[in-house]
PDB file of C-alpha atoms in Angstrom:
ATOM      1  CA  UNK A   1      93.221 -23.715 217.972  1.00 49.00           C
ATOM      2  CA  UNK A   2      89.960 -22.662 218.909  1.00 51.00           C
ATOM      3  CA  UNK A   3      89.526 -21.411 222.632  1.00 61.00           C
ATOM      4  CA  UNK A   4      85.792 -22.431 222.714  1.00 73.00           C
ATOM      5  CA  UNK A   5      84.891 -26.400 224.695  1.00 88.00           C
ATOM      6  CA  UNK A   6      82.861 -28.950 223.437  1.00 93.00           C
ATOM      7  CA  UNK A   7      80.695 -30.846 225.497  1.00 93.00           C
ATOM      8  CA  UNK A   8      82.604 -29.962 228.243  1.00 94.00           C
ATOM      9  CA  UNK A   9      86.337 -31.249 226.545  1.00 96.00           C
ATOM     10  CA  UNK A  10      88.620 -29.085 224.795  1.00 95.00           C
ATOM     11  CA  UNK A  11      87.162 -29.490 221.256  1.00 97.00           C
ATOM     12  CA  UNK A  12      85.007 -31.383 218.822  1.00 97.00           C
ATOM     13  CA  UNK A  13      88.301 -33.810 218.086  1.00 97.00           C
ATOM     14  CA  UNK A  14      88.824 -34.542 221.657  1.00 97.00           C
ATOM     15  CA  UNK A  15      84.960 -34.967 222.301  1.00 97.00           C
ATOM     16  CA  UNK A  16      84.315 -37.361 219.143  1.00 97.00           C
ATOM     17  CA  UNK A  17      87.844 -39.523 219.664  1.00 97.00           C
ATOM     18  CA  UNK A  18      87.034 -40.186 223.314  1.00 96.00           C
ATOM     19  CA  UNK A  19      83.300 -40.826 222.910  1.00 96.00           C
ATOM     20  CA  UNK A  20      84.214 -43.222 219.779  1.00 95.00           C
ATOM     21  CA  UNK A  21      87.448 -44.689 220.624  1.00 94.00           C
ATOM     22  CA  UNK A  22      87.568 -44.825 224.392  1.00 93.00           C
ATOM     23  CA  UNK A  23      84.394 -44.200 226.109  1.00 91.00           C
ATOM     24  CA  UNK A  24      83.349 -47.752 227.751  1.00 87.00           C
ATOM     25  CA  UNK A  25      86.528 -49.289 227.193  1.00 84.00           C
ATOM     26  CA  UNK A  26      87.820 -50.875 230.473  1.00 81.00           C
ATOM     27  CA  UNK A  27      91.315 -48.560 229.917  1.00 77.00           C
ATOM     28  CA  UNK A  28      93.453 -51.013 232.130  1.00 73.00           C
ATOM     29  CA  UNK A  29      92.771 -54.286 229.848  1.00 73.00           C
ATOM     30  CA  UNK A  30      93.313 -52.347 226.462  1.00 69.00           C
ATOM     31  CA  UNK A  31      96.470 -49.862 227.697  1.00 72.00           C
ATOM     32  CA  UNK A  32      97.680 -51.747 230.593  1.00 69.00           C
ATOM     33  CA  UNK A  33      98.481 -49.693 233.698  1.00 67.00           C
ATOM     34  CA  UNK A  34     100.427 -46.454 233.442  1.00 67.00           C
ATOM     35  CA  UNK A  35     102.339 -44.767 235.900  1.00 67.00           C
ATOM     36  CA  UNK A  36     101.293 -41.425 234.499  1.00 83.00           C
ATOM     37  CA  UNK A  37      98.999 -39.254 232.265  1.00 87.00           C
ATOM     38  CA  UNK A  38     101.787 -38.698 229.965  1.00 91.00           C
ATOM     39  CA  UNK A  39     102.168 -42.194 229.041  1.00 89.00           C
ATOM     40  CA  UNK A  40      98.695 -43.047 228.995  1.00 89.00           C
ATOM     41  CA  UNK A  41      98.407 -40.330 226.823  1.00 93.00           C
ATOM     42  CA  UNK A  42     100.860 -41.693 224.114  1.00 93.00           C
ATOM     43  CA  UNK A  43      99.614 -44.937 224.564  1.00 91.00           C
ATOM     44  CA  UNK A  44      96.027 -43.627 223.610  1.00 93.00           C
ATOM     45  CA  UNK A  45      97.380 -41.891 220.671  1.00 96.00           C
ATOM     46  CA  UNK A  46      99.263 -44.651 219.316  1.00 94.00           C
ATOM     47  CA  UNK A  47      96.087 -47.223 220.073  1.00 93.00           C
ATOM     48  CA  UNK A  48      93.449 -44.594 217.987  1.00 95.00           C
ATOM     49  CA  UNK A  49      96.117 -44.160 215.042  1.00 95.00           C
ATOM     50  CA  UNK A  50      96.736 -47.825 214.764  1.00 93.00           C
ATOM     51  CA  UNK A  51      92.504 -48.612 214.901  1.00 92.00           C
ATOM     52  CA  UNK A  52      93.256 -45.866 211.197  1.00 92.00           C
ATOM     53  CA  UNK A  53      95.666 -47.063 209.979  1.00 91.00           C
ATOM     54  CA  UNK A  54      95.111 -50.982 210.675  1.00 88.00           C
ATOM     55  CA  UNK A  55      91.771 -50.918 208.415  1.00 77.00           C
ATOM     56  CA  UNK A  56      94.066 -50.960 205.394  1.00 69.00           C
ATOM     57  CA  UNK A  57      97.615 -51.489 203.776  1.00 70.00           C
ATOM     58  CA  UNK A  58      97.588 -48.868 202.067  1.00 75.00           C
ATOM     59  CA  UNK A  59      97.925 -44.740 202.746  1.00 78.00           C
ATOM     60  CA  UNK A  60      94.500 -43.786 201.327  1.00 87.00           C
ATOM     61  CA  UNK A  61      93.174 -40.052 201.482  1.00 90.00           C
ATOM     62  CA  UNK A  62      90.573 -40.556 203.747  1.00 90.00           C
ATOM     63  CA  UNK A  63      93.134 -42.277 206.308  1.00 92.00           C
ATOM     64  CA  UNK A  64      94.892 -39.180 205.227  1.00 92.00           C
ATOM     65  CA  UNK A  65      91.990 -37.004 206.638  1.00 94.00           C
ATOM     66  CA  UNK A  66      91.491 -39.156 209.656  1.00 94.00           C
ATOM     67  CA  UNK A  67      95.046 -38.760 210.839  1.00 94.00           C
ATOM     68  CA  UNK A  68      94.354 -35.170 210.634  1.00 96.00           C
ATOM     69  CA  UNK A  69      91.856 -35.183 212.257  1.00 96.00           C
ATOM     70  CA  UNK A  70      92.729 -36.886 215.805  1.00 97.00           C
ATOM     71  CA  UNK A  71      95.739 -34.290 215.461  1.00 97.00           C
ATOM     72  CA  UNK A  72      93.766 -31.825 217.014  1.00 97.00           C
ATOM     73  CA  UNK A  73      93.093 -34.219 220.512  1.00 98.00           C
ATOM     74  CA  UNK A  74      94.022 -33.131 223.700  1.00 98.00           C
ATOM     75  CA  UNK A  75      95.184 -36.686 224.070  1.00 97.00           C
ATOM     76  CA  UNK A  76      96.625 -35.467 227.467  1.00 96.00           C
ATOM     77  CA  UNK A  77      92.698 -34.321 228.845  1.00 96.00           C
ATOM     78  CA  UNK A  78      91.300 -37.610 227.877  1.00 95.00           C
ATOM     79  CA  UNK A  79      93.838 -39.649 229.522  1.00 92.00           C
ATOM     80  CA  UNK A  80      93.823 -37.357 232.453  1.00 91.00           C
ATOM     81  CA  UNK A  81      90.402 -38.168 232.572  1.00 91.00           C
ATOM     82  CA  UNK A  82      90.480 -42.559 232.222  1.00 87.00           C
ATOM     83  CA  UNK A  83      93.311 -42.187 234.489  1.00 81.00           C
ATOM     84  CA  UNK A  84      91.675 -40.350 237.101  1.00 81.00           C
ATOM     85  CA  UNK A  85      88.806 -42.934 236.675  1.00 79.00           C
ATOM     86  CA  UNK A  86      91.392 -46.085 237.427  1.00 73.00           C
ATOM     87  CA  UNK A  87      92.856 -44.532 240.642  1.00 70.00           C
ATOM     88  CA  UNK A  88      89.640 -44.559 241.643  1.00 70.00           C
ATOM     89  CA  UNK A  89      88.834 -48.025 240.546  1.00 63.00           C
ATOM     90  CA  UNK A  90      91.760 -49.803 240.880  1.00 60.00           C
ATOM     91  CA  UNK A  91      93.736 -50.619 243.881  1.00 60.00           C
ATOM     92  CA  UNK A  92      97.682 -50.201 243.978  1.00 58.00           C
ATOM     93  CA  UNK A  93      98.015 -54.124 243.093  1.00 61.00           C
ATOM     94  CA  UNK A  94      95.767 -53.513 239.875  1.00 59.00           C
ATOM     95  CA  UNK A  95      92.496 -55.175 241.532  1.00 60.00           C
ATOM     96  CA  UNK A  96      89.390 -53.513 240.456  1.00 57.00           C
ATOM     97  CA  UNK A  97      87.603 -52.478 243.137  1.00 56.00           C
ATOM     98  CA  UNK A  98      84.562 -51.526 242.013  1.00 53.00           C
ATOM     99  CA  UNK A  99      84.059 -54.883 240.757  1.00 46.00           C
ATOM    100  CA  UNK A 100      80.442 -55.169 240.335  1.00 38.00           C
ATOM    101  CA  UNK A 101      80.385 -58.953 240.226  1.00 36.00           C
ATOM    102  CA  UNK A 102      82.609 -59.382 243.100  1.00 37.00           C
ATOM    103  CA  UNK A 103      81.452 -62.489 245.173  1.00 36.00           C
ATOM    104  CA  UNK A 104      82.764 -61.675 249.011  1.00 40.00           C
ATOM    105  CA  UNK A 105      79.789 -61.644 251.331  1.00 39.00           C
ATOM    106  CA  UNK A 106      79.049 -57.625 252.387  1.00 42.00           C
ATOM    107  CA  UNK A 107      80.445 -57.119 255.671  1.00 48.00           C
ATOM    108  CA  UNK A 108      77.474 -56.066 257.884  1.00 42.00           C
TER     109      UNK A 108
END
Protein backbone atom coordinates (compact mmCIF):
# COMPACT_ATOMS: atom_id res chain seq x y z
CA UNK A 1 0.00 0.00 0.00
CA UNK A 2 1.09 3.29 -0.78
CA UNK A 3 2.62 5.38 2.20
CA UNK A 4 1.58 8.75 0.60
CA UNK A 5 -2.23 10.58 2.21
CA UNK A 6 -4.89 11.86 0.34
CA UNK A 7 -6.64 14.79 1.27
CA UNK A 8 -5.53 14.36 4.52
CA UNK A 9 -6.91 10.31 4.87
CA UNK A 10 -4.87 7.41 4.24
CA UNK A 11 -5.56 7.05 0.47
CA UNK A 12 -7.65 7.87 -2.54
CA UNK A 13 -10.10 4.69 -1.47
CA UNK A 14 -10.55 5.91 1.97
CA UNK A 15 -10.96 9.64 0.76
CA UNK A 16 -13.60 8.80 -2.15
CA UNK A 17 -15.68 5.99 0.12
CA UNK A 18 -16.06 8.43 3.00
CA UNK A 19 -16.77 11.56 0.94
CA UNK A 20 -19.39 9.35 -1.21
CA UNK A 21 -20.76 6.93 1.15
CA UNK A 22 -20.60 8.59 4.54
CA UNK A 23 -19.87 12.18 4.52
CA UNK A 24 -23.30 13.98 5.73
CA UNK A 25 -24.84 10.95 6.84
CA UNK A 26 -26.16 11.39 10.45
CA UNK A 27 -23.86 7.98 11.43
CA UNK A 28 -26.12 7.19 14.56
CA UNK A 29 -29.56 6.82 12.47
CA UNK A 30 -27.89 4.70 9.60
CA UNK A 31 -25.29 2.42 11.98
CA UNK A 32 -26.93 2.76 15.24
CA UNK A 33 -24.63 3.45 18.20
CA UNK A 34 -21.41 1.52 18.65
CA UNK A 35 -19.52 0.93 21.59
CA UNK A 36 -16.30 1.10 19.62
CA UNK A 37 -14.33 2.02 16.42
CA UNK A 38 -13.93 -1.53 15.66
CA UNK A 39 -17.48 -2.20 15.28
CA UNK A 40 -18.37 0.87 13.67
CA UNK A 41 -15.83 0.03 11.43
CA UNK A 42 -17.38 -3.37 10.29
CA UNK A 43 -20.59 -1.96 10.34
CA UNK A 44 -19.39 0.72 7.73
CA UNK A 45 -17.87 -1.90 5.65
CA UNK A 46 -20.71 -4.12 5.54
CA UNK A 47 -23.25 -0.88 4.90
CA UNK A 48 -20.81 0.40 1.64
CA UNK A 49 -20.58 -3.35 0.26
CA UNK A 50 -24.25 -3.92 0.58
CA UNK A 51 -25.07 -0.10 -1.23
CA UNK A 52 -22.61 -2.57 -4.34
CA UNK A 53 -23.87 -5.24 -4.19
CA UNK A 54 -27.73 -4.31 -3.56
CA UNK A 55 -27.87 -2.42 -7.12
CA UNK A 56 -28.13 -5.86 -8.70
CA UNK A 57 -28.75 -9.74 -8.42
CA UNK A 58 -26.27 -10.59 -10.13
CA UNK A 59 -22.10 -10.68 -9.67
CA UNK A 60 -21.29 -8.35 -12.60
CA UNK A 61 -17.57 -7.21 -13.35
CA UNK A 62 -17.92 -3.84 -12.54
CA UNK A 63 -19.41 -4.85 -8.96
CA UNK A 64 -16.39 -7.00 -9.31
CA UNK A 65 -14.14 -3.84 -9.59
CA UNK A 66 -16.05 -1.93 -7.01
CA UNK A 67 -15.54 -4.52 -4.33
CA UNK A 68 -11.98 -4.11 -5.10
CA UNK A 69 -11.89 -1.14 -4.84
CA UNK A 70 -13.30 -0.21 -1.18
CA UNK A 71 -10.72 -3.10 -0.26
CA UNK A 72 -8.16 -0.70 0.00
CA UNK A 73 -10.28 1.60 2.94
CA UNK A 74 -8.94 2.24 6.10
CA UNK A 75 -12.44 1.49 7.23
CA UNK A 76 -10.95 1.77 10.81
CA UNK A 77 -9.74 5.85 10.10
CA UNK A 78 -13.10 6.72 8.83
CA UNK A 79 -14.99 5.31 11.62
CA UNK A 80 -12.47 6.63 14.02
CA UNK A 81 -13.30 9.73 12.58
CA UNK A 82 -17.71 9.62 12.63
CA UNK A 83 -17.14 8.17 15.93
CA UNK A 84 -15.12 10.79 17.33
CA UNK A 85 -17.75 13.19 15.79
CA UNK A 86 -20.81 11.35 17.90
CA UNK A 87 -19.00 11.52 21.30
CA UNK A 88 -18.98 14.83 20.68
CA UNK A 89 -22.53 15.12 19.58
CA UNK A 90 -24.25 12.75 21.38
CA UNK A 91 -24.81 12.43 25.01
CA UNK A 92 -24.35 8.98 26.91
CA UNK A 93 -28.33 8.38 26.57
CA UNK A 94 -27.99 8.84 22.64
CA UNK A 95 -29.55 12.55 22.69
CA UNK A 96 -28.00 14.75 20.16
CA UNK A 97 -26.78 17.55 21.61
CA UNK A 98 -25.94 19.68 19.13
CA UNK A 99 -29.39 19.64 18.03
CA UNK A 100 -29.74 22.64 15.99
CA UNK A 101 -33.52 22.75 16.14
CA UNK A 102 -33.71 22.14 19.74
CA UNK A 103 -36.66 24.22 21.25
CA UNK A 104 -35.54 24.83 25.18
CA UNK A 105 -35.35 28.55 25.83
CA UNK A 106 -31.27 29.58 26.12
CA UNK A 107 -30.50 29.87 29.63
CA UNK A 108 -29.31 33.50 30.11
Amino acid sequence: MNDTKYNGWTNYATWRVNLEVFDGMDIMDYLGPCADVHTLADRMKEYAENIITDQTSENTISQDYALAFISDVNWYEIAEHYHNEAEETYDEYGVNTKNTFNTKPKEA
